Amino acid sequence: MTKLADHLSIGQVSERSGVPHTALRFYEDRGLISSERSAGNQRRYHRSVLRRIAFIRAAQRVGLTLEQISDALATLPQDHAPTKADWARLSRGWQDELDARIDALHRLRDRLTGCVGCGCLSLRTCALQNGDDQLARFGPGAGRLKPVAEGGI
């Protein structure tokens, strides 16, 4: 174990990151972050965990799944804060997905006043109206609002 001064308690990490201690335990259970145990069996987190948590929260805000986040974090160093180059590499890997999400949000914004693209058959004025349930062959969900990369129409 490294110097205790390099480590924070779960309460300190919660306070510094703004993430509830229950979420920290959940992240740890999922392998997104790790801790060491003190002599009294209390969790102690290395200070670099604050950057990992900030990354997790930012990735969640843009809609990445915990699996995607976990895969990305697995490529980062565990024993020290990631470098600028590490972050740049990760962000390049998500560029296409984020662009597709932005496209989907634009399509939703532009069509929301008439319809949310639910695939219903009842709105006569819906620009996305799905007469005779023609969209069923493309699978579930609002196909006309999904990015083409995700099977959108």
Short mmCIF file of N, CA and C in Angstrom, two decimals:
data_model
loop_
_atom_site.label_atom_id
_atom_site.label_comp_id
_atom_site.label_asym_id
_atom_site.label_seq_id
_atom_site.Cartn_x
_atom_site.Cartn_y
_atom_site.Cartn_z
N MET A 1 0.85 -1.18 0.00
CA MET A 1 0.00 0.00 0.00
C MET A 1 0.89 1.24 0.00
N THR A 2 0.49 2.28 -0.72
CA THR A 2 1.27 3.51 -0.78
C THR A 2 0.97 4.37 0.44
N LYS A 3 1.63 5.53 0.52
CA LYS A 3 1.43 6.42 1.66
C LYS A 3 -0.05 6.73 1.86
N LEU A 4 -0.48 6.78 3.11
CA LEU A 4 -1.87 7.06 3.42
C LEU A 4 -2.27 8.46 2.94
N ALA A 5 -1.32 9.41 2.92
CA ALA A 5 -1.63 10.77 2.48
C ALA A 5 -2.02 10.80 1.00
N ASP A 6 -1.63 9.78 0.25
CA ASP A 6 -2.00 9.70 -1.16
C ASP A 6 -3.41 9.15 -1.35
N HIS A 7 -4.06 8.80 -0.26
CA HIS A 7 -5.35 8.14 -0.33
C HIS A 7 -6.44 8.98 0.35
N LEU A 8 -7.66 8.75 -0.11
CA LEU A 8 -8.83 9.44 0.43
C LEU A 8 -9.83 8.40 0.91
N SER A 9 -10.58 8.77 1.93
CA SER A 9 -11.65 7.90 2.40
C SER A 9 -12.82 7.99 1.41
N ILE A 10 -13.78 7.10 1.55
CA ILE A 10 -14.94 7.13 0.66
C ILE A 10 -15.72 8.44 0.85
N GLY A 11 -15.78 8.93 2.08
CA GLY A 11 -16.45 10.21 2.33
C GLY A 11 -15.74 11.37 1.66
N GLN A 12 -14.42 11.37 1.70
CA GLN A 12 -13.65 12.43 1.05
C GLN A 12 -13.81 12.37 -0.46
N VAL A 13 -13.79 11.18 -1.02
CA VAL A 13 -13.97 11.04 -2.47
C VAL A 13 -15.37 11.50 -2.86
N SER A 14 -16.36 11.12 -2.06
CA SER A 14 -17.73 11.54 -2.32
C SER A 14 -17.85 13.06 -2.31
N GLU A 15 -17.26 13.67 -1.30
CA GLU A 15 -17.33 15.13 -1.18
C GLU A 15 -16.59 15.81 -2.32
N ARG A 16 -15.41 15.34 -2.65
CA ARG A 16 -14.60 15.96 -3.69
C ARG A 16 -15.19 15.77 -5.08
N SER A 17 -15.82 14.62 -5.33
CA SER A 17 -16.33 14.31 -6.67
C SER A 17 -17.78 14.69 -6.86
N GLY A 18 -18.52 14.86 -5.74
CA GLY A 18 -19.95 15.13 -5.85
C GLY A 18 -20.76 13.88 -6.15
N VAL A 19 -20.15 12.72 -6.01
CA VAL A 19 -20.79 11.44 -6.30
C VAL A 19 -21.13 10.77 -4.97
N PRO A 20 -22.37 10.36 -4.78
CA PRO A 20 -22.74 9.69 -3.53
C PRO A 20 -21.91 8.44 -3.26
N HIS A 21 -21.71 8.16 -1.98
CA HIS A 21 -20.90 6.99 -1.63
C HIS A 21 -21.50 5.70 -2.17
N THR A 22 -22.83 5.65 -2.29
CA THR A 22 -23.46 4.45 -2.85
C THR A 22 -23.05 4.24 -4.30
N ALA A 23 -22.92 5.33 -5.05
CA ALA A 23 -22.48 5.23 -6.45
C ALA A 23 -21.02 4.81 -6.51
N LEU A 24 -20.21 5.30 -5.58
CA LEU A 24 -18.79 4.91 -5.55
C LEU A 24 -18.67 3.41 -5.33
N ARG A 25 -19.46 2.87 -4.41
CA ARG A 25 -19.43 1.43 -4.17
C ARG A 25 -19.89 0.66 -5.42
N PHE A 26 -20.93 1.20 -6.07
CA PHE A 26 -21.41 0.58 -7.30
C PHE A 26 -20.33 0.59 -8.37
N TYR A 27 -19.65 1.72 -8.57
CA TYR A 27 -18.56 1.80 -9.54
C TYR A 27 -17.47 0.80 -9.20
N GLU A 28 -17.19 0.66 -7.92
CA GLU A 28 -16.15 -0.29 -7.51
C GLU A 28 -16.60 -1.73 -7.77
N ASP A 29 -17.85 -2.03 -7.46
CA ASP A 29 -18.37 -3.37 -7.73
C ASP A 29 -18.30 -3.72 -9.21
N ARG A 30 -18.48 -2.71 -10.07
CA ARG A 30 -18.45 -2.91 -11.52
C ARG A 30 -17.02 -2.87 -12.08
N GLY A 31 -16.03 -2.60 -11.23
CA GLY A 31 -14.64 -2.57 -11.66
C GLY A 31 -14.22 -1.27 -12.33
N LEU A 32 -15.04 -0.23 -12.21
CA LEU A 32 -14.71 1.06 -12.83
C LEU A 32 -13.66 1.81 -12.03
N ILE A 33 -13.68 1.64 -10.73
CA ILE A 33 -12.69 2.24 -9.84
C ILE A 33 -12.24 1.16 -8.86
N SER A 34 -11.16 1.43 -8.16
CA SER A 34 -10.69 0.46 -7.17
C SER A 34 -10.22 1.19 -5.92
N SER A 35 -10.19 0.44 -4.86
CA SER A 35 -9.71 0.98 -3.59
C SER A 35 -8.82 -0.05 -2.93
N GLU A 36 -8.14 0.41 -1.92
CA GLU A 36 -7.36 -0.48 -1.06
C GLU A 36 -8.06 -0.46 0.29
N ARG A 37 -7.69 -1.36 1.14
CA ARG A 37 -8.29 -1.42 2.48
C ARG A 37 -7.26 -1.01 3.51
N SER A 38 -7.74 -0.22 4.46
CA SER A 38 -6.87 0.19 5.57
C SER A 38 -6.77 -0.95 6.56
N ALA A 39 -5.96 -0.76 7.59
CA ALA A 39 -5.83 -1.79 8.63
C ALA A 39 -7.17 -2.06 9.30
N GLY A 40 -8.03 -1.04 9.33
CA GLY A 40 -9.37 -1.19 9.90
C GLY A 40 -10.40 -1.62 8.88
N ASN A 41 -9.95 -2.09 7.70
CA ASN A 41 -10.80 -2.58 6.62
C ASN A 41 -11.70 -1.49 6.02
N GLN A 42 -11.25 -0.26 6.04
CA GLN A 42 -12.00 0.83 5.42
C GLN A 42 -11.43 1.07 4.02
N ARG A 43 -12.33 1.46 3.12
CA ARG A 43 -11.89 1.76 1.75
C ARG A 43 -11.00 2.99 1.75
N ARG A 44 -9.93 2.92 0.97
CA ARG A 44 -9.04 4.06 0.74
C ARG A 44 -8.78 4.13 -0.75
N TYR A 45 -9.10 5.27 -1.33
CA TYR A 45 -8.95 5.48 -2.77
C TYR A 45 -7.73 6.34 -3.05
N HIS A 46 -6.97 5.95 -4.06
CA HIS A 46 -5.86 6.79 -4.49
C HIS A 46 -6.44 8.07 -5.09
N ARG A 47 -5.76 9.18 -4.92
CA ARG A 47 -6.26 10.46 -5.40
C ARG A 47 -6.59 10.47 -6.90
N SER A 48 -5.89 9.66 -7.67
CA SER A 48 -6.14 9.62 -9.11
C SER A 48 -7.55 9.12 -9.45
N VAL A 49 -8.23 8.52 -8.48
CA VAL A 49 -9.59 8.03 -8.72
C VAL A 49 -10.53 9.20 -9.03
N LEU A 50 -10.20 10.40 -8.57
CA LEU A 50 -11.06 11.55 -8.84
C LEU A 50 -11.17 11.82 -10.34
N ARG A 51 -10.09 11.65 -11.07
CA ARG A 51 -10.14 11.84 -12.53
C ARG A 51 -10.96 10.73 -13.18
N ARG A 52 -10.81 9.52 -12.70
CA ARG A 52 -11.59 8.42 -13.26
C ARG A 52 -13.07 8.65 -13.04
N ILE A 53 -13.43 9.13 -11.86
CA ILE A 53 -14.83 9.40 -11.56
C ILE A 53 -15.35 10.53 -12.43
N ALA A 54 -14.56 11.58 -12.61
CA ALA A 54 -14.98 12.68 -13.47
C ALA A 54 -15.20 12.17 -14.90
N PHE A 55 -14.33 11.27 -15.34
CA PHE A 55 -14.48 10.69 -16.67
C PHE A 55 -15.76 9.86 -16.75
N ILE A 56 -16.02 9.05 -15.74
CA ILE A 56 -17.23 8.21 -15.72
C ILE A 56 -18.47 9.10 -15.83
N ARG A 57 -18.52 10.14 -15.03
CA ARG A 57 -19.69 11.03 -15.01
C ARG A 57 -19.86 11.74 -16.35
N ALA A 58 -18.77 12.21 -16.94
CA ALA A 58 -18.85 12.88 -18.24
C ALA A 58 -19.33 11.90 -19.31
N ALA A 59 -18.80 10.69 -19.29
CA ALA A 59 -19.20 9.68 -20.27
C ALA A 59 -20.67 9.31 -20.11
N GLN A 60 -21.14 9.22 -18.87
CA GLN A 60 -22.55 8.94 -18.64
C GLN A 60 -23.43 10.07 -19.17
N ARG A 61 -22.98 11.31 -18.98
CA ARG A 61 -23.77 12.45 -19.44
C ARG A 61 -23.96 12.47 -20.95
N VAL A 62 -22.99 11.95 -21.69
CA VAL A 62 -23.15 11.92 -23.14
C VAL A 62 -23.80 10.62 -23.61
N GLY A 63 -24.20 9.78 -22.68
CA GLY A 63 -24.99 8.60 -23.02
C GLY A 63 -24.24 7.31 -23.24
N LEU A 64 -22.97 7.26 -22.85
CA LEU A 64 -22.23 6.01 -23.00
C LEU A 64 -22.68 5.02 -21.93
N THR A 65 -22.67 3.76 -22.29
CA THR A 65 -23.08 2.73 -21.35
C THR A 65 -21.95 2.43 -20.37
N LEU A 66 -22.31 1.81 -19.26
CA LEU A 66 -21.28 1.43 -18.29
C LEU A 66 -20.31 0.42 -18.90
N GLU A 67 -20.79 -0.40 -19.80
CA GLU A 67 -19.89 -1.35 -20.47
C GLU A 67 -18.87 -0.62 -21.33
N GLN A 68 -19.31 0.39 -22.07
CA GLN A 68 -18.38 1.18 -22.89
C GLN A 68 -17.38 1.92 -22.01
N ILE A 69 -17.88 2.45 -20.91
CA ILE A 69 -17.02 3.18 -19.98
C ILE A 69 -16.00 2.22 -19.37
N SER A 70 -16.45 1.04 -18.98
CA SER A 70 -15.56 0.04 -18.39
C SER A 70 -14.48 -0.37 -19.38
N ASP A 71 -14.87 -0.60 -20.63
CA ASP A 71 -13.89 -0.98 -21.65
C ASP A 71 -12.84 0.11 -21.82
N ALA A 72 -13.28 1.36 -21.81
CA ALA A 72 -12.34 2.47 -21.97
C ALA A 72 -11.41 2.57 -20.77
N LEU A 73 -11.96 2.48 -19.58
CA LEU A 73 -11.14 2.59 -18.38
C LEU A 73 -10.13 1.46 -18.26
N ALA A 74 -10.47 0.32 -18.83
CA ALA A 74 -9.55 -0.82 -18.78
C ALA A 74 -8.25 -0.53 -19.54
N THR A 75 -8.28 0.45 -20.43
CA THR A 75 -7.08 0.80 -21.21
C THR A 75 -6.25 1.88 -20.53
N LEU A 76 -6.73 2.40 -19.41
CA LEU A 76 -6.03 3.48 -18.71
C LEU A 76 -5.21 2.93 -17.55
N PRO A 77 -4.19 3.66 -17.14
CA PRO A 77 -3.39 3.20 -15.99
C PRO A 77 -4.22 3.21 -14.70
N GLN A 78 -4.01 2.23 -13.85
CA GLN A 78 -4.71 2.14 -12.58
C GLN A 78 -3.97 2.89 -11.47
N ASP A 79 -2.66 2.98 -11.60
CA ASP A 79 -1.85 3.48 -10.49
C ASP A 79 -1.53 4.96 -10.54
N HIS A 80 -1.98 5.66 -11.57
CA HIS A 80 -1.76 7.11 -11.64
C HIS A 80 -2.80 7.73 -12.57
N ALA A 81 -2.90 9.04 -12.51
CA ALA A 81 -3.88 9.75 -13.33
C ALA A 81 -3.53 9.60 -14.81
N PRO A 82 -4.53 9.40 -15.65
CA PRO A 82 -4.28 9.30 -17.08
C PRO A 82 -3.70 10.61 -17.62
N THR A 83 -2.97 10.49 -18.71
CA THR A 83 -2.35 11.65 -19.34
C THR A 83 -3.31 12.29 -20.34
N LYS A 84 -2.93 13.46 -20.82
CA LYS A 84 -3.71 14.13 -21.85
C LYS A 84 -3.81 13.25 -23.10
N ALA A 85 -2.75 12.56 -23.43
CA ALA A 85 -2.76 11.66 -24.60
C ALA A 85 -3.75 10.51 -24.40
N ASP A 86 -3.85 9.99 -23.18
CA ASP A 86 -4.82 8.93 -22.89
C ASP A 86 -6.23 9.41 -23.18
N TRP A 87 -6.55 10.60 -22.69
CA TRP A 87 -7.90 11.15 -22.88
C TRP A 87 -8.17 11.42 -24.36
N ALA A 88 -7.18 11.94 -25.07
CA ALA A 88 -7.35 12.24 -26.49
C ALA A 88 -7.64 10.96 -27.27
N ARG A 89 -6.92 9.89 -26.95
CA ARG A 89 -7.14 8.61 -27.62
C ARG A 89 -8.56 8.11 -27.39
N LEU A 90 -9.03 8.19 -26.15
CA LEU A 90 -10.38 7.73 -25.84
C LEU A 90 -11.43 8.56 -26.56
N SER A 91 -11.27 9.87 -26.56
CA SER A 91 -12.27 10.73 -27.18
C SER A 91 -12.34 10.50 -28.70
N ARG A 92 -11.22 10.24 -29.34
CA ARG A 92 -11.23 9.94 -30.78
C ARG A 92 -12.04 8.68 -31.06
N GLY A 93 -11.94 7.73 -30.17
CA GLY A 93 -12.66 6.47 -30.36
C GLY A 93 -14.17 6.60 -30.29
N TRP A 94 -14.66 7.66 -29.66
CA TRP A 94 -16.11 7.86 -29.53
C TRP A 94 -16.66 8.92 -30.46
N GLN A 95 -15.84 9.49 -31.29
CA GLN A 95 -16.27 10.59 -32.15
C GLN A 95 -17.47 10.21 -33.01
N ASP A 96 -17.40 9.06 -33.69
CA ASP A 96 -18.50 8.65 -34.57
C ASP A 96 -19.78 8.43 -33.80
N GLU A 97 -19.68 7.78 -32.65
CA GLU A 97 -20.88 7.53 -31.86
C GLU A 97 -21.51 8.82 -31.36
N LEU A 98 -20.69 9.73 -30.90
CA LEU A 98 -21.21 11.01 -30.42
C LEU A 98 -21.83 11.81 -31.56
N ASP A 99 -21.21 11.77 -32.74
CA ASP A 99 -21.79 12.45 -33.90
C ASP A 99 -23.16 11.86 -34.24
N ALA A 100 -23.30 10.54 -34.14
CA ALA A 100 -24.58 9.89 -34.42
C ALA A 100 -25.63 10.31 -33.38
N ARG A 101 -25.23 10.43 -32.13
CA ARG A 101 -26.17 10.87 -31.08
C ARG A 101 -26.60 12.32 -31.30
N ILE A 102 -25.66 13.15 -31.72
CA ILE A 102 -25.98 14.55 -32.01
C ILE A 102 -26.98 14.61 -33.16
N ASP A 103 -26.75 13.80 -34.20
CA ASP A 103 -27.68 13.74 -35.33
C ASP A 103 -29.07 13.32 -34.86
N ALA A 104 -29.14 12.31 -34.02
CA ALA A 104 -30.43 11.84 -33.51
C ALA A 104 -31.14 12.93 -32.71
N LEU A 105 -30.39 13.66 -31.90
CA LEU A 105 -30.99 14.75 -31.13
C LEU A 105 -31.49 15.87 -32.03
N HIS A 106 -30.75 16.19 -33.07
CA HIS A 106 -31.20 17.20 -34.03
C HIS A 106 -32.50 16.76 -34.70
N ARG A 107 -32.54 15.50 -35.11
CA ARG A 107 -33.76 14.98 -35.75
C ARG A 107 -34.93 15.01 -34.79
N LEU A 108 -34.71 14.66 -33.55
CA LEU A 108 -35.77 14.70 -32.56
C LEU A 108 -36.25 16.14 -32.34
N ARG A 109 -35.30 17.06 -32.17
CA ARG A 109 -35.65 18.47 -31.95
C ARG A 109 -36.47 19.01 -33.12
N ASP A 110 -36.06 18.71 -34.33
CA ASP A 110 -36.72 19.25 -35.51
C ASP A 110 -38.09 18.66 -35.76
N ARG A 111 -38.36 17.50 -35.22
CA ARG A 111 -39.64 16.83 -35.48
C ARG A 111 -40.53 16.72 -34.25
N LEU A 112 -40.05 17.17 -33.13
CA LEU A 112 -40.75 16.96 -31.86
C LEU A 112 -42.11 17.63 -31.81
N THR A 113 -42.28 18.79 -32.41
CA THR A 113 -43.56 19.49 -32.32
C THR A 113 -44.68 18.72 -33.00
N GLY A 114 -44.38 17.92 -34.01
CA GLY A 114 -45.41 17.16 -34.71
C GLY A 114 -45.53 15.74 -34.22
N CYS A 115 -44.40 15.17 -33.83
CA CYS A 115 -44.41 13.77 -33.45
C CYS A 115 -43.07 13.42 -32.83
N VAL A 116 -43.05 12.46 -31.96
CA VAL A 116 -41.79 12.00 -31.37
C VAL A 116 -41.25 10.75 -32.05
N GLY A 117 -41.89 10.37 -33.17
CA GLY A 117 -41.38 9.22 -33.92
C GLY A 117 -41.64 7.90 -33.25
N CYS A 118 -42.74 7.82 -32.53
CA CYS A 118 -43.01 6.60 -31.76
C CYS A 118 -43.47 5.44 -32.62
N GLY A 119 -43.84 5.72 -33.87
CA GLY A 119 -44.31 4.64 -34.72
C GLY A 119 -45.80 4.41 -34.59
N CYS A 120 -46.49 5.33 -33.94
CA CYS A 120 -47.95 5.16 -33.77
C CYS A 120 -48.64 5.27 -35.13
N LEU A 121 -49.86 4.86 -35.17
CA LEU A 121 -50.65 4.89 -36.39
C LEU A 121 -51.78 5.90 -36.30
N SER A 122 -51.80 6.73 -35.27
CA SER A 122 -52.99 7.52 -35.00
C SER A 122 -52.92 9.00 -35.36
N LEU A 123 -51.76 9.57 -35.52
CA LEU A 123 -51.68 11.00 -35.77
C LEU A 123 -51.76 11.30 -37.27
N ARG A 124 -52.82 12.00 -37.69
CA ARG A 124 -52.98 12.31 -39.11
C ARG A 124 -51.97 13.34 -39.59
N THR A 125 -51.51 14.21 -38.70
CA THR A 125 -50.59 15.27 -39.10
C THR A 125 -49.13 14.95 -38.83
N CYS A 126 -48.84 13.77 -38.40
CA CYS A 126 -47.48 13.40 -38.03
C CYS A 126 -46.62 13.23 -39.29
N ALA A 127 -45.50 13.97 -39.34
CA ALA A 127 -44.59 13.86 -40.47
C ALA A 127 -43.92 12.49 -40.53
N LEU A 128 -43.95 11.80 -39.44
CA LEU A 128 -43.32 10.47 -39.37
C LEU A 128 -44.35 9.36 -39.34
N GLN A 129 -45.59 9.68 -39.67
CA GLN A 129 -46.69 8.73 -39.56
C GLN A 129 -46.33 7.40 -40.19
N ASN A 130 -46.76 6.36 -39.56
CA ASN A 130 -46.38 5.01 -39.90
C ASN A 130 -47.61 4.24 -40.38
N GLY A 131 -48.16 4.66 -41.51
CA GLY A 131 -49.37 4.02 -42.03
C GLY A 131 -49.18 2.53 -42.24
N ASP A 132 -50.20 1.78 -41.90
CA ASP A 132 -50.22 0.33 -42.03
C ASP A 132 -49.02 -0.33 -41.34
N ASP A 133 -48.46 0.34 -40.37
CA ASP A 133 -47.34 -0.20 -39.58
C ASP A 133 -46.21 -0.70 -40.48
N GLN A 134 -45.89 0.09 -41.50
CA GLN A 134 -44.84 -0.28 -42.45
C GLN A 134 -43.46 -0.38 -41.79
N LEU A 135 -43.29 0.33 -40.69
CA LEU A 135 -41.97 0.34 -40.06
C LEU A 135 -41.69 -0.88 -39.19
N ALA A 136 -42.68 -1.72 -39.01
CA ALA A 136 -42.51 -2.91 -38.17
C ALA A 136 -41.37 -3.79 -38.68
N ARG A 137 -41.16 -3.79 -39.98
CA ARG A 137 -40.11 -4.64 -40.56
C ARG A 137 -38.71 -4.17 -40.18
N PHE A 138 -38.59 -2.94 -39.68
CA PHE A 138 -37.29 -2.41 -39.29
C PHE A 138 -37.00 -2.61 -37.80
N GLY A 139 -37.90 -3.25 -37.10
CA GLY A 139 -37.66 -3.52 -35.68
C GLY A 139 -38.34 -2.53 -34.76
N PRO A 140 -38.11 -2.67 -33.47
CA PRO A 140 -38.81 -1.85 -32.48
C PRO A 140 -38.25 -0.43 -32.40
N GLY A 141 -39.02 0.43 -31.79
CA GLY A 141 -38.56 1.79 -31.50
C GLY A 141 -38.89 2.78 -32.59
N ALA A 142 -38.42 3.99 -32.36
CA ALA A 142 -38.68 5.10 -33.26
C ALA A 142 -37.63 5.11 -34.36
N GLY A 143 -37.80 4.27 -35.35
CA GLY A 143 -36.81 4.07 -36.40
C GLY A 143 -36.47 5.31 -37.20
N ARG A 144 -37.41 6.19 -37.37
CA ARG A 144 -37.13 7.40 -38.16
C ARG A 144 -36.35 8.44 -37.38
N LEU A 145 -36.22 8.24 -36.11
CA LEU A 145 -35.43 9.16 -35.31
C LEU A 145 -34.08 8.59 -34.92
N LYS A 146 -33.88 7.30 -35.14
CA LYS A 146 -32.59 6.69 -34.82
C LYS A 146 -31.57 7.10 -35.88
N PRO A 147 -30.32 7.25 -35.48
CA PRO A 147 -29.27 7.48 -36.48
C PRO A 147 -29.20 6.28 -37.42
N VAL A 148 -28.86 6.52 -38.65
CA VAL A 148 -28.77 5.45 -39.64
C VAL A 148 -27.83 4.36 -39.18
N ALA A 149 -26.75 4.74 -38.51
CA ALA A 149 -25.78 3.76 -38.02
C ALA A 149 -26.39 2.77 -37.03
N GLU A 150 -27.49 3.17 -36.38
CA GLU A 150 -28.15 2.30 -35.41
C GLU A 150 -29.39 1.63 -36.00
N GLY A 151 -29.52 1.62 -37.30
CA GLY A 151 -30.67 0.98 -37.93
C GLY A 151 -31.81 1.93 -38.20
N GLY A 152 -31.56 3.23 -38.13
CA GLY A 152 -32.58 4.22 -38.41
C GLY A 152 -32.91 4.26 -39.90
N ILE A 153 -34.03 4.88 -40.19
CA ILE A 153 -34.53 4.91 -41.55
C ILE A 153 -34.37 6.30 -42.13
#
